[in-house]
Short mmCIF file of C-alpha atoms in Angstrom, two decimals:
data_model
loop_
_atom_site.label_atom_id
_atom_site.label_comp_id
_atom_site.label_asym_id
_atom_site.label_seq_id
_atom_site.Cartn_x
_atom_site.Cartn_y
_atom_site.Cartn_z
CA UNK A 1 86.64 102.03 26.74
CA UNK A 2 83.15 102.51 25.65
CA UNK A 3 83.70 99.74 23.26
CA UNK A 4 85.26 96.92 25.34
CA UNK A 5 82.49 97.69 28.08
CA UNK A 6 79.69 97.10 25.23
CA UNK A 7 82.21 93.78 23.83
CA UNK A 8 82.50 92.46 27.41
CA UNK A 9 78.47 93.02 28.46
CA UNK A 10 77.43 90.95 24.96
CA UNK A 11 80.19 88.17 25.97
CA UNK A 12 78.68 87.78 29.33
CA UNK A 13 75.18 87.92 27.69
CA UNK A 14 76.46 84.99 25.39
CA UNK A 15 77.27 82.85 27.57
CA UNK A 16 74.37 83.49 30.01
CA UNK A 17 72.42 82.66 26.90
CA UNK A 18 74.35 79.56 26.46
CA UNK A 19 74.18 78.43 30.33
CA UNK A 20 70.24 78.83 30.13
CA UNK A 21 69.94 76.90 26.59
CA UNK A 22 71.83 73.81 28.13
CA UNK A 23 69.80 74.53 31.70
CA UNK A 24 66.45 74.59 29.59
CA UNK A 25 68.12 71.12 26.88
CA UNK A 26 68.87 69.30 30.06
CA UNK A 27 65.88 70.49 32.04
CA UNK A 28 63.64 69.01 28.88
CA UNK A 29 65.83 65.87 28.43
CA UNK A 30 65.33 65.27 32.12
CA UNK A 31 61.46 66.06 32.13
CA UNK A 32 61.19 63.72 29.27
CA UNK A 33 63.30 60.41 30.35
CA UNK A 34 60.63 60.58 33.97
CA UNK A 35 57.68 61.22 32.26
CA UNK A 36 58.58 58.06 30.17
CA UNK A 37 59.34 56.08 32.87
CA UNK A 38 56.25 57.46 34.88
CA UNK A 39 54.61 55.89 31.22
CA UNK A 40 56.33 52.30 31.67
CA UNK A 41 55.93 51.93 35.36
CA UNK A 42 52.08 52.77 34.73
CA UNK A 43 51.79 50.16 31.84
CA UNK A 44 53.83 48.02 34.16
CA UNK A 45 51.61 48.54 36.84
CA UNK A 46 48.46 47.55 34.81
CA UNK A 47 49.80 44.64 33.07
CA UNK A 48 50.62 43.35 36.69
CA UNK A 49 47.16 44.05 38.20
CA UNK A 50 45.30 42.55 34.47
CA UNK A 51 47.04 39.72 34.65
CA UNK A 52 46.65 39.36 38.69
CA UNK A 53 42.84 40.20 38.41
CA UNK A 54 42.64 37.50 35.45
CA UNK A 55 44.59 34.95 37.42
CA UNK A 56 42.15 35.18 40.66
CA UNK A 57 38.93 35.71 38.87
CA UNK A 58 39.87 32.15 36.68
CA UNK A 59 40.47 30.93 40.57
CA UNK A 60 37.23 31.58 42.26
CA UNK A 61 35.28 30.67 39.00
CA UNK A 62 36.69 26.99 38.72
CA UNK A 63 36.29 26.79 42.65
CA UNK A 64 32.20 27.91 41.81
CA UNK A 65 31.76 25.92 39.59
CA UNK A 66 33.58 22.80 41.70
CA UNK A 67 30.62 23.77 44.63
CA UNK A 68 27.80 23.50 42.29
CA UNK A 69 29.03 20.23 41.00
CA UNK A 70 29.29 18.58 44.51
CA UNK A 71 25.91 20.51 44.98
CA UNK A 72 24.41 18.50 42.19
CA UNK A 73 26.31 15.30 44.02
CA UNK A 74 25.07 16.07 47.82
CA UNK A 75 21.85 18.87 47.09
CA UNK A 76 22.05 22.05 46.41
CA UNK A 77 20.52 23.18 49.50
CA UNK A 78 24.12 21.88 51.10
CA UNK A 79 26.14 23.84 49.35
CA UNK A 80 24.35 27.19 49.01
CA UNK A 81 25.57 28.68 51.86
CA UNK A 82 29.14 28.30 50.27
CA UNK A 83 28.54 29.28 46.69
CA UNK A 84 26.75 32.46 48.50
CA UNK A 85 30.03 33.24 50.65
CA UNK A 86 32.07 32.29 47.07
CA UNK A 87 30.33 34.49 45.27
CA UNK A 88 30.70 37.31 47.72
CA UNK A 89 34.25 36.82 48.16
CA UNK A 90 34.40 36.91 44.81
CA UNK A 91 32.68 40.11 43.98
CA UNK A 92 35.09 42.07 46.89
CA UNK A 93 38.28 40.89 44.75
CA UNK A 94 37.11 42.53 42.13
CA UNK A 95 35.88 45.69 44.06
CA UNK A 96 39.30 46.08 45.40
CA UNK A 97 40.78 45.79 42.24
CA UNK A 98 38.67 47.91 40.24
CA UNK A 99 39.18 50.63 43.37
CA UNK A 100 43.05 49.62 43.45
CA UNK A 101 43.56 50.89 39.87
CA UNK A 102 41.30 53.83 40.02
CA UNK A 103 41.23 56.17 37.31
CA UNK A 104 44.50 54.62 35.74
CA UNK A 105 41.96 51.65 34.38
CA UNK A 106 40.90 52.55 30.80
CA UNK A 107 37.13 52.55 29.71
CA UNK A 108 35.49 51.34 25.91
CA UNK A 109 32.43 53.18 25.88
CA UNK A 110 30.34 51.54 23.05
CA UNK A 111 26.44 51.20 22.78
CA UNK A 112 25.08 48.65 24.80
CA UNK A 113 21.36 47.53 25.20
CA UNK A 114 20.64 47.44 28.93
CA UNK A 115 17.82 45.06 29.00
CA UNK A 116 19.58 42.66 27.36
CA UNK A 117 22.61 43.13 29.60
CA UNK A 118 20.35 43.10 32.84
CA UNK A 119 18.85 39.58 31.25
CA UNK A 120 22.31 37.96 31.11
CA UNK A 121 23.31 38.21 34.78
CA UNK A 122 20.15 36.06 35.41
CA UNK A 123 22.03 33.01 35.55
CA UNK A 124 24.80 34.34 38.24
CA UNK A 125 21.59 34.76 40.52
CA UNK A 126 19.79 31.75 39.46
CA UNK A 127 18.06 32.78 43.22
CA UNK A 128 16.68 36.30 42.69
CA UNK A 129 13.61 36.95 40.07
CA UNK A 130 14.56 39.45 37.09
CA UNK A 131 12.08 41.56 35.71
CA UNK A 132 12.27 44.37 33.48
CA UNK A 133 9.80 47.28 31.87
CA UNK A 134 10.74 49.19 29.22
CA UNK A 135 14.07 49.43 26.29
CA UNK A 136 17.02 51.45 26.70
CA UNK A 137 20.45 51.91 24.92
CA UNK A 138 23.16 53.20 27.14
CA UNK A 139 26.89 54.63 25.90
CA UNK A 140 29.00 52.78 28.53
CA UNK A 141 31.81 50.48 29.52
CA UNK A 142 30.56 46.71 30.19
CA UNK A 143 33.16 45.92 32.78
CA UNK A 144 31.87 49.17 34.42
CA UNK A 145 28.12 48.34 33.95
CA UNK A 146 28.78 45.26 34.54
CA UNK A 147 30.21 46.05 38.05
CA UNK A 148 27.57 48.72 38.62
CA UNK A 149 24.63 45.86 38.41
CA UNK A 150 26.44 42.76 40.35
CA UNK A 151 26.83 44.99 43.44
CA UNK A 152 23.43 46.12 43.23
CA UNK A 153 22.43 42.59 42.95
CA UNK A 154 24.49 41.29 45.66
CA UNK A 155 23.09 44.51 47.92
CA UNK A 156 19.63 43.34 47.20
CA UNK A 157 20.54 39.87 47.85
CA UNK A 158 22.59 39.58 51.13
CA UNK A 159 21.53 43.07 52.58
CA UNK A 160 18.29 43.19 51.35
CA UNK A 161 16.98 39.63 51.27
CA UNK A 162 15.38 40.50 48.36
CA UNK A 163 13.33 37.64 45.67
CA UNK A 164 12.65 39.53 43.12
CA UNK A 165 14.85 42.37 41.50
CA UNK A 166 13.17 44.79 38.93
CA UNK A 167 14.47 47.29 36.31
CA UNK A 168 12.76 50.12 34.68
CA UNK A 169 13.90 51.84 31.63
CA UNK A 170 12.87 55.33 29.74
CA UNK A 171 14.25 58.25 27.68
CA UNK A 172 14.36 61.55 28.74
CA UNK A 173 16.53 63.62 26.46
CA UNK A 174 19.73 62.79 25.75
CA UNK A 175 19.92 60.50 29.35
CA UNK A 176 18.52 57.09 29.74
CA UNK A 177 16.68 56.61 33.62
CA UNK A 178 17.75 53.54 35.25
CA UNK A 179 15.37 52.65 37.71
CA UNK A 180 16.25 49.30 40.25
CA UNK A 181 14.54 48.20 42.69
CA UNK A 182 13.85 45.01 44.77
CA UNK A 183 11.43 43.56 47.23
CA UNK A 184 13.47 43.29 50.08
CA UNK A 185 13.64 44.58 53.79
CA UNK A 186 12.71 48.25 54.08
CA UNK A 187 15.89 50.53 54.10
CA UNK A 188 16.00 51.90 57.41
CA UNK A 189 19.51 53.68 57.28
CA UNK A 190 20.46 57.40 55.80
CA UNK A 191 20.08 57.95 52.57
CA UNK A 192 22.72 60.86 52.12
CA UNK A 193 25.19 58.67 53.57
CA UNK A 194 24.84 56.02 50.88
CA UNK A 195 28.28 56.00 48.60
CA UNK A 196 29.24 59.42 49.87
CA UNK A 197 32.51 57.89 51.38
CA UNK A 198 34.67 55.35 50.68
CA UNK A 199 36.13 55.21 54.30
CA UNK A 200 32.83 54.48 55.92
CA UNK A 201 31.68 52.36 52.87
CA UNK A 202 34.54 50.14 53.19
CA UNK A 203 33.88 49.41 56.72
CA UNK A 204 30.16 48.66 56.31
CA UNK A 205 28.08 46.90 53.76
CA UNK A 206 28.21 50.44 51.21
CA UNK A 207 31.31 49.69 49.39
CA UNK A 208 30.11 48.65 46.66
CA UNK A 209 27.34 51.33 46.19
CA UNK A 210 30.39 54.06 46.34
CA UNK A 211 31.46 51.53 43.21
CA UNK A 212 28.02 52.03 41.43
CA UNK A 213 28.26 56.01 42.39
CA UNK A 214 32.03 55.75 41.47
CA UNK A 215 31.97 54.11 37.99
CA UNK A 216 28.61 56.28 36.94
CA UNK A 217 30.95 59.37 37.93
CA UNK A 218 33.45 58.02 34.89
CA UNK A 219 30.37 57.52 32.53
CA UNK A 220 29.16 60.71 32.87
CA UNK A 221 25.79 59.72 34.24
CA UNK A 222 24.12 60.28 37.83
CA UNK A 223 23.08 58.44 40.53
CA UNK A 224 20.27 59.38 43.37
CA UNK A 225 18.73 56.84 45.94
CA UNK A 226 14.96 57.41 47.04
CA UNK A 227 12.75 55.12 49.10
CA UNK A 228 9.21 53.75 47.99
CA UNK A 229 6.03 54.31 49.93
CA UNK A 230 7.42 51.31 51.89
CA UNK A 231 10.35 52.29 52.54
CA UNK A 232 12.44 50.39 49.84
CA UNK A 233 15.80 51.74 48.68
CA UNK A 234 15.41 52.61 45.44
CA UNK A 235 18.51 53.44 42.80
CA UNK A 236 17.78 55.89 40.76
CA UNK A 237 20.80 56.13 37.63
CA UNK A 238 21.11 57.95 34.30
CA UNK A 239 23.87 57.50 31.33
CA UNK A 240 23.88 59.01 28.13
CA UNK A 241 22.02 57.23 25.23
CA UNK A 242 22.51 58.28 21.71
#
C-alpha cells in the first residue's frame, strides 16, 4: 500500500510538472509573439510619423520659400507678416511631433561645436542679430539642439520682440554653460512656472520652453531661467562636453 501511495503521489507530481512546463512554454511563446508585435507596431509607428514629419516639413519649406520669392517680386516688407506666421506654424508642427513621439524618438549624440551651430541658424532669422562670446563643444543630438535653439529664437522673437540674440559659452568641469539671452521686453511673468508643465505650456506661449527643458532632460544637461538687472529672461543650460 505504502508503495502504490508513493507510485501514485510521483505520477501526480509528473504530470503537475508537465502541466506547469507547457503553462510556463506557452506563457513564454505568448510573452514573446506581443512583445514582437509591441516591436513592429513601434517601428510602424515611427516610420509613419518620419515619413509624415518629412512630408509636411518639405510642405511648409517650398511654401517659405514661394513667400520670399513674391517678397522679392512685391517687397519684402509685404510679405513679412506671412513668412513670420509661416515660420511659426511651422515650428508648432514640429513641436507636436517631436512631443507626439516622445521618448520612442531615438537620439545620435555625437560632438558638436555650438558656436558654429548657433552661427548657422542665422539665416532662418535673417531679422534678429547673432552674437556669440566664447567656444564650446557639446555631446548632443542636432535635431534636439537644433529644436532647443529655434524655440528660443522664436520666444525671443515673437514674445520678446527681441533685435539682437546673444550666446555665451564656458567650461566648467565636465558641463559646458549655455548662456542666451536677448534684448527684448522685460519678462514680467513667473519664473518657476516656465516649462514646468506641459498642460499650461500648451495653452500659452511656454510650449516650446517645456521642449528646450524637455529635450535637455534626454541629454543629460540642465536648464535654469534667471532675469538680468533689467529684468530680461535669461536661459541658463548645461550639456556634457568631453
Amino acid at each position: 500500500m505504502a508503495h502504490t501511495e508513493l507510485v501514485r503521489h510521483q505520477r501526480m507530481i509528473f504530470f503537475e510538472g508537465i502541466v506547469l512546463m507547457a503553462f510556463l512554454l506557452g506563457g513564454g511563446i505568448a510573452l514573446f509573439y506581443f512583445s514582437y508585435r509591441t516591436y513592429k507596431e513601434k517601428s510602424a509607428k515611427e516610420k509613419f510619423f518620419a515619413s509624415f514629419a518629412h512630408d509636411l516639413k518639405t510642405a511648409m519649406f517650398r511654401l517659405q520659400l514661394q513667400i520670399e520669392k513674391l517678397g522679392k517680386s512685391l517687397g519684402e516688407d509685404k510679405v513679412e507678416p506671412v513668412l513670420v506666421q509661416t515660420r511659426k506654424l511651422h515650428l508648432h508642427l514640429e513641436n507636436s511631433l517631436d512631443y507626439a513621439l516622445g521618448d520612442e524618438k531615438n537620439l545620435y549624440i555625437e560632438k558638436i561645436e555650438i558656436q558654429d551651430f548657433f552661427g548657422d541658424l542665422h539665416h532662418q532669422w535673417p531679422e534678429l542679430r547673432f552674437k556669440v562670446k566664447g567656444k564650446g563643444l557639446a555631446l548632443a543630438d542636432r535635431k534636439a539642439l537644433n529644436s532647443i535653439f529655434k524655440n528660443l529664437l522664436h520666444n525671443s522673437f515673437v514674445h520678446g520682440h527681441a533685435k539682437e540674440v546673444a550666446l555665451e559659452l564656458s567650461v566648467k568641469g565636465r558641463m559646458l554653460n549655455i548662456l542666451y539671452k536677448d534684448d527684448g521686453q522685460v519678462f514680467e511673468g513667473n519664473l518657476a512656472r516656465l516649462s514646468s508643465n506641459v498642460a499650461s505650456s500648451y495653452q500659452g506661449s511656454g510650449f516650446g520652453l517645456f521642449l528646450v527643458r524637455y529635450w535637455l532632460d534626454r541629454l543629460h544637461g540642465e536648464l535654469d531661467f534667471t532675469q538680468s538687472e533689467e529684468g530680461r529672461l535669461h536661459v541658463n543650460m548645461q550639456l556634457p562636453t568631453i
